[in-house]
Coordinates of C-alpha atoms and ligand atoms in Angstrom, one line a residue:
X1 CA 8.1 -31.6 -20.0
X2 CA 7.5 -28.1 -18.7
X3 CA 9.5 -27.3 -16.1
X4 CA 8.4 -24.9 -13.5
X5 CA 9.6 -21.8 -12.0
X6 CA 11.5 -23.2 -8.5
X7 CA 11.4 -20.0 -7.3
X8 CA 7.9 -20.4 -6.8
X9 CA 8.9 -23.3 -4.5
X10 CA 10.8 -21.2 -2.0
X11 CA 8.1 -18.9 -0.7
X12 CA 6.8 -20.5 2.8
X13 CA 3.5 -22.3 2.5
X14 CA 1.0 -20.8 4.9
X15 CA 0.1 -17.3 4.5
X16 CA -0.8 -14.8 7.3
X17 CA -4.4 -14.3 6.4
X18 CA -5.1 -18.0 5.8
X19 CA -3.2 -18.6 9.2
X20 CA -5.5 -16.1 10.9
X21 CA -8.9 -17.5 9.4
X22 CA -8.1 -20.6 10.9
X23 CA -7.9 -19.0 14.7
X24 CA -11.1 -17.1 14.1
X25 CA -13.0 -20.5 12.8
X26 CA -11.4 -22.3 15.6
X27 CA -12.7 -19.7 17.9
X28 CA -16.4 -19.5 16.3
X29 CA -16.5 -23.2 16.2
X30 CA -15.8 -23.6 20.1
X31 CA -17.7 -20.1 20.9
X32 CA -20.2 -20.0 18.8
X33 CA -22.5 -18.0 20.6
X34 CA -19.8 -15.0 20.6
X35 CA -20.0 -12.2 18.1
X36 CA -16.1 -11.4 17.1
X37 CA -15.2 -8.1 16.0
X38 CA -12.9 -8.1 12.8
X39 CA -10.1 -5.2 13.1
X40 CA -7.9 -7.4 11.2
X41 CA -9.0 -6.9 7.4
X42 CA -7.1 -4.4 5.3
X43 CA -10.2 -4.4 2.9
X44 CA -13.0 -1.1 2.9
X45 CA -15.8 -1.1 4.5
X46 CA -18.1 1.9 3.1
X47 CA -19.3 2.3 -0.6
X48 CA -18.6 3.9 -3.5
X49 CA -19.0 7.4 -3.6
X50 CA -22.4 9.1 -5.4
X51 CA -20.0 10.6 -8.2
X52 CA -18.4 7.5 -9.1
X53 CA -21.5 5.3 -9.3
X54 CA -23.3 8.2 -11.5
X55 CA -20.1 8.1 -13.6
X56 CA -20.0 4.3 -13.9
X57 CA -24.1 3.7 -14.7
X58 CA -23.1 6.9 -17.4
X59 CA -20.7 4.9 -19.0
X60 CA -22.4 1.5 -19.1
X61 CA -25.2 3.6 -20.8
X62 CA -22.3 4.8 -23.8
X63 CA -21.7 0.9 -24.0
X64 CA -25.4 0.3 -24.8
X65 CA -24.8 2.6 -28.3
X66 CA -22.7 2.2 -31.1
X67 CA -21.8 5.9 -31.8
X68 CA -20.3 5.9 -27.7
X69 CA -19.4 2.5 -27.6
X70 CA -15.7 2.0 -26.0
X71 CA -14.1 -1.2 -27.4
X72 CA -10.1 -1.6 -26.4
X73 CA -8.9 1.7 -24.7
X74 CA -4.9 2.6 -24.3
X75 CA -2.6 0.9 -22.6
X76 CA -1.5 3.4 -20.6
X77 CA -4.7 4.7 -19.9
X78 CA -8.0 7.3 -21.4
X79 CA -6.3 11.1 -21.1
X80 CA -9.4 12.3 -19.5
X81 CA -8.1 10.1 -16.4
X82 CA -4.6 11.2 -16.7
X83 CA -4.7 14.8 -16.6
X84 CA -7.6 15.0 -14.3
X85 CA -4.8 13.1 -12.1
X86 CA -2.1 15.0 -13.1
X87 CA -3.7 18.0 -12.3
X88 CA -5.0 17.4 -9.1
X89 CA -2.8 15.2 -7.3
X90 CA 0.4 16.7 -8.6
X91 CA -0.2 20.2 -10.3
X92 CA -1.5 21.4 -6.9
X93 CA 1.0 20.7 -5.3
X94 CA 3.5 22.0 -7.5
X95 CA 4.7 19.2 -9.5
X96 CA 5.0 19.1 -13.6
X97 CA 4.4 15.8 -15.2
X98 CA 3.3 15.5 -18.9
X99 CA 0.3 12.6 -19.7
X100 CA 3.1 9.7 -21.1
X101 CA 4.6 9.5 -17.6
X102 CA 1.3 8.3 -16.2
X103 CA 0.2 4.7 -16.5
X104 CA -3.1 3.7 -15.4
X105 CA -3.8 0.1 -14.1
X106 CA -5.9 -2.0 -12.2
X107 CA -4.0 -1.1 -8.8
X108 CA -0.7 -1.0 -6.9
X109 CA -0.9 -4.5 -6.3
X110 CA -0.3 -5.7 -9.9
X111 CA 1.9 -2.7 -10.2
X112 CA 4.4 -3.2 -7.4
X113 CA 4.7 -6.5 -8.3
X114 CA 4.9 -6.2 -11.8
X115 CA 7.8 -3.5 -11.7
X116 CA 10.0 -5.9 -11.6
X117 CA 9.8 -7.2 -15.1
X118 CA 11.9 -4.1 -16.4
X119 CA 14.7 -4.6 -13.8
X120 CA 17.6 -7.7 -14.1
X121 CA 17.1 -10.4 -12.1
X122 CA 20.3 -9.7 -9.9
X123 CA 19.4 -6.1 -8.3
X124 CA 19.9 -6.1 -4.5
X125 CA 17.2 -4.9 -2.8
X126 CA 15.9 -3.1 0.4
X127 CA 12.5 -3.0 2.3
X128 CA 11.9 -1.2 5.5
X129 CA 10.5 -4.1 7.9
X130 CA 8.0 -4.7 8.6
X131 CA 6.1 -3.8 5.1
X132 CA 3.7 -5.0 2.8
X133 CA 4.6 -8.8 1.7
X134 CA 3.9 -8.0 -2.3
X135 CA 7.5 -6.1 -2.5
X136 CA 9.2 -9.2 -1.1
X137 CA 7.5 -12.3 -2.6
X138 CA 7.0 -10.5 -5.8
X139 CA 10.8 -10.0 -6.0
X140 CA 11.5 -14.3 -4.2
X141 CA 9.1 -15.3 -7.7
X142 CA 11.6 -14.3 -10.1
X143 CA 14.7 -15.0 -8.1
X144 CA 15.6 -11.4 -7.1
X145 CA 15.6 -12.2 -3.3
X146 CA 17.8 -15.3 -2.9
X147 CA 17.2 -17.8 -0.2
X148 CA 15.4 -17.8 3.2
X149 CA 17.3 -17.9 6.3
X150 CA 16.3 -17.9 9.5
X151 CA 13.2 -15.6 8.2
X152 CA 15.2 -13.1 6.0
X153 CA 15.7 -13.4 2.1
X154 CA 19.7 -13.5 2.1
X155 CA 19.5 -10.7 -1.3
X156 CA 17.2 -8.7 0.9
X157 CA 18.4 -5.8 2.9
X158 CA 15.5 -5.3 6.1
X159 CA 15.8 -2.0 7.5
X160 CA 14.0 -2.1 10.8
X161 CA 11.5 0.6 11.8
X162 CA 10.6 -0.2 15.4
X163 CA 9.5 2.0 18.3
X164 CA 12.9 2.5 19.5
X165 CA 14.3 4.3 16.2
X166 CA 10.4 6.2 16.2
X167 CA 9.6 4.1 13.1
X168 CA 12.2 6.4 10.9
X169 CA 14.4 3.6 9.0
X170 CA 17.9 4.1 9.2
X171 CA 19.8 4.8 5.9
X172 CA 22.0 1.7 5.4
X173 CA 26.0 2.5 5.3
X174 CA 26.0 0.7 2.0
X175 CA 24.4 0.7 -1.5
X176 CA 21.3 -0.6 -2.5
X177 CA 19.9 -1.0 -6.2
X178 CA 16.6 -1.1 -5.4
X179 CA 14.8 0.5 -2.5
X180 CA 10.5 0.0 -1.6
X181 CA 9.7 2.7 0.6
X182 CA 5.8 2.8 1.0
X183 CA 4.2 6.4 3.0
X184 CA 2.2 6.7 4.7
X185 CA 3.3 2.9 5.5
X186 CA 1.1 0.2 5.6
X187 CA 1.0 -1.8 8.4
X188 CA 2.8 0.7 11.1
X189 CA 0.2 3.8 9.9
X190 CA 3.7 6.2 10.2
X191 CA 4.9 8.3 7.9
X192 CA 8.2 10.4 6.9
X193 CA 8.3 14.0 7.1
X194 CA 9.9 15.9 4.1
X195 CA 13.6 16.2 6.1
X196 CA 13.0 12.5 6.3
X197 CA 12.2 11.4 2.7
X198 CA 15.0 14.1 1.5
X199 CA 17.4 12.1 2.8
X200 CA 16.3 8.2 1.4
X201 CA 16.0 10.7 -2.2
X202 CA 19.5 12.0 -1.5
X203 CA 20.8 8.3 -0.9
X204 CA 19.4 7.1 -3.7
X205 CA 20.7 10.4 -6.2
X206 CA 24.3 9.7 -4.2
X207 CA 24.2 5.5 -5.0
X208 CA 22.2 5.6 -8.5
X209 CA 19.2 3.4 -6.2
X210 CA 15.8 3.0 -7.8
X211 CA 13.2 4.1 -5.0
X212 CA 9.8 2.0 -5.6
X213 CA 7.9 4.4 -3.4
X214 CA 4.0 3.4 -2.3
X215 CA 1.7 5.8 -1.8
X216 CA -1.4 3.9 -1.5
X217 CA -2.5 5.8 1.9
X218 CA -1.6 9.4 0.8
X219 CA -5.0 10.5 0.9
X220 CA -5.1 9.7 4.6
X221 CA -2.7 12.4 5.3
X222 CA -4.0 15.0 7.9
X223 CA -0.4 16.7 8.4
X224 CA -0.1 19.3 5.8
X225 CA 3.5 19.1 7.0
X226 CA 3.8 15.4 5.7
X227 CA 4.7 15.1 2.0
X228 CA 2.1 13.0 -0.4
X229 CA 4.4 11.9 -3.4
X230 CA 8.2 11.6 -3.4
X231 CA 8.1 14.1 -6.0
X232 CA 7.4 16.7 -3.3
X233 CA 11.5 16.2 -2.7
X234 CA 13.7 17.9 -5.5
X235 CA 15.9 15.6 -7.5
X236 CA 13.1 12.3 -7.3
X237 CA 12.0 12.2 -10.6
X238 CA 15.8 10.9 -11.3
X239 CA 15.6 8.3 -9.0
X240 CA 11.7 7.1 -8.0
X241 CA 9.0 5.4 -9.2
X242 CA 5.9 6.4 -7.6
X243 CA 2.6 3.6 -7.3
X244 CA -0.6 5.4 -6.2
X245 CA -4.2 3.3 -5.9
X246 CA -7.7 3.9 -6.0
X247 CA -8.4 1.1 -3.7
X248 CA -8.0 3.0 -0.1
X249 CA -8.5 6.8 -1.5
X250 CA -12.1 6.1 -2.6
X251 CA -12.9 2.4 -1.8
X252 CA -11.9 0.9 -5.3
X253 CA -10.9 -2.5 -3.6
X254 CA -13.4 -4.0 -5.8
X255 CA -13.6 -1.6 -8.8
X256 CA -9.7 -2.1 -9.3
X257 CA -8.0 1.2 -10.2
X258 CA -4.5 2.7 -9.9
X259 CA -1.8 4.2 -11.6
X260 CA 2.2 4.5 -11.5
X261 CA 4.2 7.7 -12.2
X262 CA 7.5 6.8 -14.4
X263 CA 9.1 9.7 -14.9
X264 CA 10.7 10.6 -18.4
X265 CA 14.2 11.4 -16.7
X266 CA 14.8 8.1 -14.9
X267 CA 16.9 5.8 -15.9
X268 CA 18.5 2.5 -15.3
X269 CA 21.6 1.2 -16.3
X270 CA 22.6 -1.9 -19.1
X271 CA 25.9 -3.8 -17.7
X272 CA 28.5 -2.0 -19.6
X273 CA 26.9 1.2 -18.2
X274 CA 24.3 2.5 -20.4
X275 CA 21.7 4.2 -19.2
X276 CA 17.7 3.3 -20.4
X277 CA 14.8 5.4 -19.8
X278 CA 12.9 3.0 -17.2
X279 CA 9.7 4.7 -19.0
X280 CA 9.8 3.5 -21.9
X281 CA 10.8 0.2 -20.7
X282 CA 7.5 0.2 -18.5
X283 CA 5.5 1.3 -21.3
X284 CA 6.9 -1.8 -23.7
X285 CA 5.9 -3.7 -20.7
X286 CA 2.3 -2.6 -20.1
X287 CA 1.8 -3.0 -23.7
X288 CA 2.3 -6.2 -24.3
X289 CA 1.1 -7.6 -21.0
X290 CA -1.7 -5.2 -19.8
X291 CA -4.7 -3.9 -21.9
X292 CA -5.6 -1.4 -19.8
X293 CA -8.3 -0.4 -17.2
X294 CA -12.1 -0.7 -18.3
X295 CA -13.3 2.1 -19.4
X296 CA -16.3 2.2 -16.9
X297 CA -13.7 2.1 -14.2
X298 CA -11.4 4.8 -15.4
X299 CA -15.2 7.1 -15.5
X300 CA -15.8 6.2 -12.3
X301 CA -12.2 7.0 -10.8
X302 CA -11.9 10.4 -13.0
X303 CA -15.2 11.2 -11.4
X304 CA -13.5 11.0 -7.8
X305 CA -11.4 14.6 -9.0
X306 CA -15.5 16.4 -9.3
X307 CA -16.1 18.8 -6.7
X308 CA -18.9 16.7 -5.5
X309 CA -16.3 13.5 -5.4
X310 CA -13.7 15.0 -3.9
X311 CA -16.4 16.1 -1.3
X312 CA -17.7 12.3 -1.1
X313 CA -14.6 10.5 -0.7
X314 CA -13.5 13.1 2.1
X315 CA -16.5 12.2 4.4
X316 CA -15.6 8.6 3.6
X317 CA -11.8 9.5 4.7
X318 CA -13.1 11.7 7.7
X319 CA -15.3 8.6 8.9
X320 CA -12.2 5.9 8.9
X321 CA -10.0 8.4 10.4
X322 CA -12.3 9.1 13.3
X323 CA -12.6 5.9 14.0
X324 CA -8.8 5.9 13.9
X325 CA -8.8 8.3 16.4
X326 CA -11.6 6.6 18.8
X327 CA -9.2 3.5 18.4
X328 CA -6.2 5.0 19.6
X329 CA -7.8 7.2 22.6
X330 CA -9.6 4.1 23.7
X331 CA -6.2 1.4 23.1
X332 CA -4.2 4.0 25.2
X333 CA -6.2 4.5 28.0
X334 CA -5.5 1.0 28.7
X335 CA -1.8 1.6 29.3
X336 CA -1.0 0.2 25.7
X337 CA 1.3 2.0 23.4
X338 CA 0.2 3.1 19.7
X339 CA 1.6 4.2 16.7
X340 CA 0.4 5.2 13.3
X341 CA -3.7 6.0 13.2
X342 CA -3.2 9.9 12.6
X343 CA -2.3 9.9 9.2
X344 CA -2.9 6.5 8.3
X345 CA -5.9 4.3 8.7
X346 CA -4.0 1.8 10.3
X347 CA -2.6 1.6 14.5
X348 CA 0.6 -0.4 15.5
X349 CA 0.0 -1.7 18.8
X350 CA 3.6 -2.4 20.9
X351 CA 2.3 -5.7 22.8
X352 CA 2.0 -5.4 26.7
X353 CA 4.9 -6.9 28.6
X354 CA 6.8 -7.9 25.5
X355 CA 4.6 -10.9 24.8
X356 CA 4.9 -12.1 20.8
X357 CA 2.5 -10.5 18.0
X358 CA 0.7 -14.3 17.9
X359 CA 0.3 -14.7 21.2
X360 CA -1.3 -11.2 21.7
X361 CA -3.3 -12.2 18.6
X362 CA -5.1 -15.3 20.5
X363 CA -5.4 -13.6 23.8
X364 CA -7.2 -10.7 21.9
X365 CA -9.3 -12.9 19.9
X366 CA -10.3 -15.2 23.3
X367 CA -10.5 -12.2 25.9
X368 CA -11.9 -9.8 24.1
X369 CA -13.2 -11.4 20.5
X370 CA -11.6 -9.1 18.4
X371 CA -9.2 -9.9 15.8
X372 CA -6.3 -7.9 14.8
X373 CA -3.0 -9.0 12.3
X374 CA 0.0 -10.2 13.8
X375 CA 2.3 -7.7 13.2
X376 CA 5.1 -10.3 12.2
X377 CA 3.4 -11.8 9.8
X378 CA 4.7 -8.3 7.8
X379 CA 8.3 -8.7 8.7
X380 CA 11.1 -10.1 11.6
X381 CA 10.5 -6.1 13.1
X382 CA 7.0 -6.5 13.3
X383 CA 7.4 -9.3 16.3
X384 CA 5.7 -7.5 19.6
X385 CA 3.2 -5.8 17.6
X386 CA -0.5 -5.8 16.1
X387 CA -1.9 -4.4 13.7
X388 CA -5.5 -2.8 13.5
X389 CA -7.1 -1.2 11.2
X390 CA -9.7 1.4 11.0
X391 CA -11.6 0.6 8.1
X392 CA -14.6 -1.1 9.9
X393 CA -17.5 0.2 10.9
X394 CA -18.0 2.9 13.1
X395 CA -20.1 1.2 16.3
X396 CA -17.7 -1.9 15.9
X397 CA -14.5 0.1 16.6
X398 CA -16.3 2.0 19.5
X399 CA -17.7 -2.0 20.9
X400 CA -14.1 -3.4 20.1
X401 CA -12.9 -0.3 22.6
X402 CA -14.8 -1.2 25.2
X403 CA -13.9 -4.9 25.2
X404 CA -10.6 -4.1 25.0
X405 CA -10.8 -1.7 27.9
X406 CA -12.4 -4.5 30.5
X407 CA -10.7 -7.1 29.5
X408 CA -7.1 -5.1 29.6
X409 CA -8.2 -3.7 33.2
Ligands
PLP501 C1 -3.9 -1.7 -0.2 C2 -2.5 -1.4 -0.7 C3 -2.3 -1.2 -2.0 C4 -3.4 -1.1 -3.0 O1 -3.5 -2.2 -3.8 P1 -4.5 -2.2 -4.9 O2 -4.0 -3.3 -5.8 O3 -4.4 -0.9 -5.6 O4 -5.9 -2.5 -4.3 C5 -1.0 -0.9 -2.4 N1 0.0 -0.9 -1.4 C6 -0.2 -1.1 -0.2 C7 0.9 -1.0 0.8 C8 -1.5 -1.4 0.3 O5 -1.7 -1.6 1.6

């Protein structure tokens, strides 16, 4: 008999996205002469830039031969991927890291929830809430969470970011082991300045805390104020992990592409104290569970650091970001109060008159056909807020306005 792993058993049944797929078909089946607008999805909308598709039908073409042929690649990823990385997303910005502290993957998903598989089953850990559901059920699948009461994991620490504390978490009076911090954060759209990030990297040199940090949405930053990697902060490589993807930079939802930076001089701790290098731990890991990227994939992302990609993907960035900002002029010029959507691709709407995030949701979807995400399906802060994204087209956001706009006046 093979038994299974209960902790499986403990996650909640319904998910958010299959909860809200249901209104919408509810909705078209009794409407179904109404167009909806979706606002909801936190998938891409655009395609792939020139440089990457060039790079990608180049490398199919090196399949076709056997001199160019690429059978199994490294684990940890093709160099000419990791130092185009290395030197463009952290040289430039001042920071040192040497090729074996890179690990390519298939994308932050797999990666944030795989990072747990180097770390004992009995860490406590801490979120800010609301935040991305991966870091929480990823860490319930293997135990690491404890039980669910009243809609908190009891082995979870939540540390709320809400319009009243301007969405800047609150460092907790006592220690963690293992902290997610994801900037800019996906679903609020905020971000922490460098004063702010200084201090979770203080806590966490201060405690001996992990920091999982999530920097999925760095290329959305418009601030040059606003730090991109937790690196920026001095004393991080001792204490953070840092997950970067493809996916949102350059629209490599479907391509799958992303790596995570393990630094060489962080460490965790065996029980009577000694300390392990979490990178080579990570890199056992990866090779014996992961085979690494495709080839034509890791062409195609190394092609997104050309001139002419970096050019591409910032048009692509510009266009999401304007309709960020066409969003957030048109939602507050109905009286409604926004957050995020200036250096994220996302908006946090506070709901009018302190209605719940569900109940906003259907009113939305019936008064104005447009769908948004419940902002407490990410978390017990998120209650009283939606989310909506800017990834959609550009006319849809500017139609969605205007709905929004007559039905709210
Ligand atoms: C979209 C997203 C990712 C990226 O996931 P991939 O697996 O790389 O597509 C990671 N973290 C957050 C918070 C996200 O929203």
């Amino acid at each position: 008999m093979a038994l299974v792993n209960e902790h499986f058993l403990k996650l909640p049944g319904s998910y958010l996205f299959s909860d809200i797929a249901k209104k919408v078909n509810t909705f078209k089946v009794t409407h179904p002469k109404q167009d909806i607008i979706r606002l909801g999805i936190g998938d891409v909308t655009q395609p792939l830039a020139a440089a990457c598709i060039e790079a990608m039908y180049k490398a199919v073409d090196e399949m076709t031969r056997k001199e160019t042929f690429r059978g199994y690649g490294p684990d940890q990823g093709y160099d000419f991927l990791i130092e185009a990385i290395i030197k463009n997303d952290y040289a430039l910005r001042g920071i040192q890291l040497n090729n074996a502290e890179v690990f390519i993957s298939d994308g932050a998903k797999s990666d944030t929830g795989n990072i747990g598989d180097i770390l004992r089953h009995d860490n406590s850990v801490g979120v800010t809430d609301p935040i991305y559901p991966v870091y929480i059920d990823s860490n319930v699948m293997c135990g690491r969470a404890g039980v669910l009461e009243d809609g908190q994991w009891s082995n979870v620490m939540y540390i709320p970011c809400t319009g009243e504390n301007h969405f800047i978490p609150q460092i907790p009076d006592k220690r963690i082991d293992i902290l997610y911090l994801c900037y800019p954060n996906n679903p609020t759209g905020t971000t922490l300045s460098k004063q702010e990030l200084k201090k979770w990297v203080d806590y966490a040199l201060e405690n001996d805390t992990l920091i999982l940090f999530d920097a999925a949405y760095e290329a959305y930053i418009q601030d040059p104020e606003i730090p991109h990697s937790i690196y920026e902060i001095k004393g991080a490589k001792k204490c953070a992990i840092e997950f970067r993807s493809f996916s949102k930079t350059a629209g490599f939802t479907g391509i799958r592409c992303g790596y995570t930076v393990v630094p060489k001089e962080l460490t965790g701790a065996t029980l009577t104290g000694e300390r392990i290098s979490l990178n080579q731990l990570w890199n056992r890991r990866q090779s014996t569970k992961f085979n690494g990227a495709s080839y034509i994939t890791q062409r195609a992302a190394e092609a997104i650091y050309s001139p002419e990609g970096k050019e591409q993907i910032k048009k692509t960035i510009s266009y999401y970001m304007g309709n960020a900002k066409i969003m957030k002029e048109g939602l507050e010029s109905t009286g409604l109060k926004v957050y995020g959507g200036e250096n994220a691709p996302y908006l946090w709407v506070k709901t009018p008159k302190g209605i719940s995030s569900w109940r906003f949701f259907e009113q939305m979807l019936y008064e104005a056909r447009v769908v948004g995400t419940p902002g407490v399906g990410f978390g017990p802060s998120g209650e009283g807020y939606i989310r909506l994204t800017a990834f959609g087209e550009h006319s849809d956001c500017v139609e969605a306005m205007k709905r929004i706009k007559t039905w709210l006046a």
